[in-house]
Amino acid sequence: MLEMLEMEFMQRAWLAGLIMAVICPLIGSFLVLRRQSLIGDGLGHIAFAGVAGGALWGYSPVLSAAAATILGALAIEKVRTKLSDAADMVLAIFFYSGMGLAVIFTGLNKDGGFNLGSILFGSLMMVSSKDLLIVAALGLCTVLFVMLFYRPLQYLTFDEKSAQVAGLPVERLNLLLALLTALTVALSMRIVGLLLVSAMMVIPVACALQTAGSFRGTIMQSMVYGLITVFFGLTISYYANLAPGGTIVLTGTLLFLLSCLAGSKRKAQQPVPGHCHCHICEEEGKQDEG
């Protein structure tokens, strides 16, 4: 373990990975419970188009990916609010459009200019000191955002229409959440890659949903699961000489299976048969009482 941390690029990779292990589940907790688990995939493909376009015109892949995902997230959110009954269809259209643009830009770029494998699947070698500072700034902004708007976000997660009736700035909160999601996707490509970043938003949250007893507990436990996933994923990938992104995701999948076993034992101990005790229903009940 200490041998691995002696190298500077591994130190940067570890710090960036641990920060992303907190950010992704933190954002993902709200997305998963709002039935928007696949938005990370859609934005990942839009980010791929941004990277390919940036390489074609000579821009930084991180900046071009961030710009593309921000525009994509804002567009998705605007269309989603107007076509709420067809949210999945809208997301799929943006998903395929991003892939189409990426294929076209890649085909037009005869000079290369970017490492396709590292962009799609992540690379520890690509994490620079500048990337680490940007990721740290994003992490701080994300944590502050959730801390400041925790109650409105909780209300928004379980009942968006009621939150709007209650006078909460629903549109502004949705746009801010979409913006943070877009930046998280763009910056996570250095660690797990664009095609796998959505897994870091979903799998730790899915683990927490099996074992947590409340909405707040789901958020906290999802971050713990994220840290465990990245810790063991990076360690295994280094010593086994495996791709870090894929190893992290498979480690998270194994952790999900273990959490399912723990969750099934917990549900078996619930007192009143036939009555739902899941924390989602409990939180919704509290919102209704409020």
XYZ file of N, CA, C and O in Angstrom, residues 24 28 37-38 61 72 81 114-116 125 127 130 178 210 213 230 253 255 257 268 273 285:
92
model
N -19.921 11.689 -6.394
C -20.833 10.910 -7.251
C -22.036 10.349 -6.483
O -23.181 10.529 -6.914
N -25.756 11.390 -6.882
C -26.540 10.245 -7.322
C -27.703 9.910 -6.418
O -28.714 9.360 -6.880
N -31.726 7.590 -12.845
C -30.453 6.885 -12.699
C -29.603 6.919 -13.961
O -28.371 6.894 -13.881
N -30.231 6.962 -15.120
C -29.490 6.870 -16.379
C -29.026 8.217 -16.923
O -28.429 8.271 -17.991
N -9.577 18.681 -23.507
C -10.672 17.699 -23.415
C -11.552 17.900 -22.191
O -12.770 17.696 -22.270
N -25.718 20.220 -22.389
C -26.609 19.065 -22.497
C -27.522 18.931 -21.298
O -28.721 18.662 -21.443
N -38.844 19.308 -18.108
C -39.904 20.010 -17.393
C -41.124 20.250 -18.284
O -42.253 20.285 -17.799
N -6.355 12.796 -28.897
C -6.751 12.356 -27.569
C -6.728 10.838 -27.510
O -6.873 10.151 -28.527
N -6.527 10.327 -26.295
C -6.474 8.882 -26.067
C -7.895 8.384 -25.825
O -8.457 8.601 -24.754
N -8.463 7.721 -26.820
C -9.864 7.307 -26.746
C -10.123 6.367 -25.573
O -11.094 6.519 -24.836
N -2.938 7.660 -15.056
C -1.805 8.467 -15.507
C -2.238 9.868 -15.940
O -1.413 10.770 -16.010
N -4.362 11.965 -14.470
C -4.755 12.889 -13.413
C -3.595 13.828 -13.102
O -2.569 13.421 -12.555
N -3.499 20.020 -11.765
C -4.581 20.943 -12.104
C -5.925 20.242 -12.027
O -6.902 20.789 -11.500
N -28.630 19.814 -12.051
C -28.211 19.381 -13.384
C -26.804 19.874 -13.703
O -25.994 19.148 -14.297
N -30.232 -0.635 0.286
C -30.467 -1.956 0.871
C -30.292 -1.960 2.390
O -30.873 -2.789 3.089
N -31.730 3.251 6.785
C -33.056 3.314 7.364
C -33.740 4.650 7.186
O -34.839 4.853 7.690
N -13.965 2.777 -4.230
C -12.777 3.374 -4.845
C -11.503 2.872 -4.169
O -10.508 2.577 -4.847
N -20.077 -3.462 -7.744
C -21.100 -4.473 -7.998
C -21.052 -5.574 -6.948
O -22.096 -6.030 -6.450
N -19.908 -5.237 -3.950
C -20.384 -4.619 -2.714
C -21.908 -4.542 -2.699
O -22.547 -4.712 -1.654
N -23.972 -6.702 -4.130
C -24.471 -8.045 -3.835
C -24.391 -8.341 -2.339
O -25.317 -8.923 -1.755
N -36.036 -9.064 6.978
C -36.635 -10.234 7.631
C -36.949 -9.970 9.093
O -37.802 -10.628 9.691
N -45.813 -7.662 9.377
C -45.862 -8.152 8.000
C -46.940 -7.420 7.216
O -48.010 -7.120 7.721
N -44.033 9.958 3.946
C -45.049 10.183 4.971
C -44.766 11.441 5.769
O -45.658 12.220 6.078
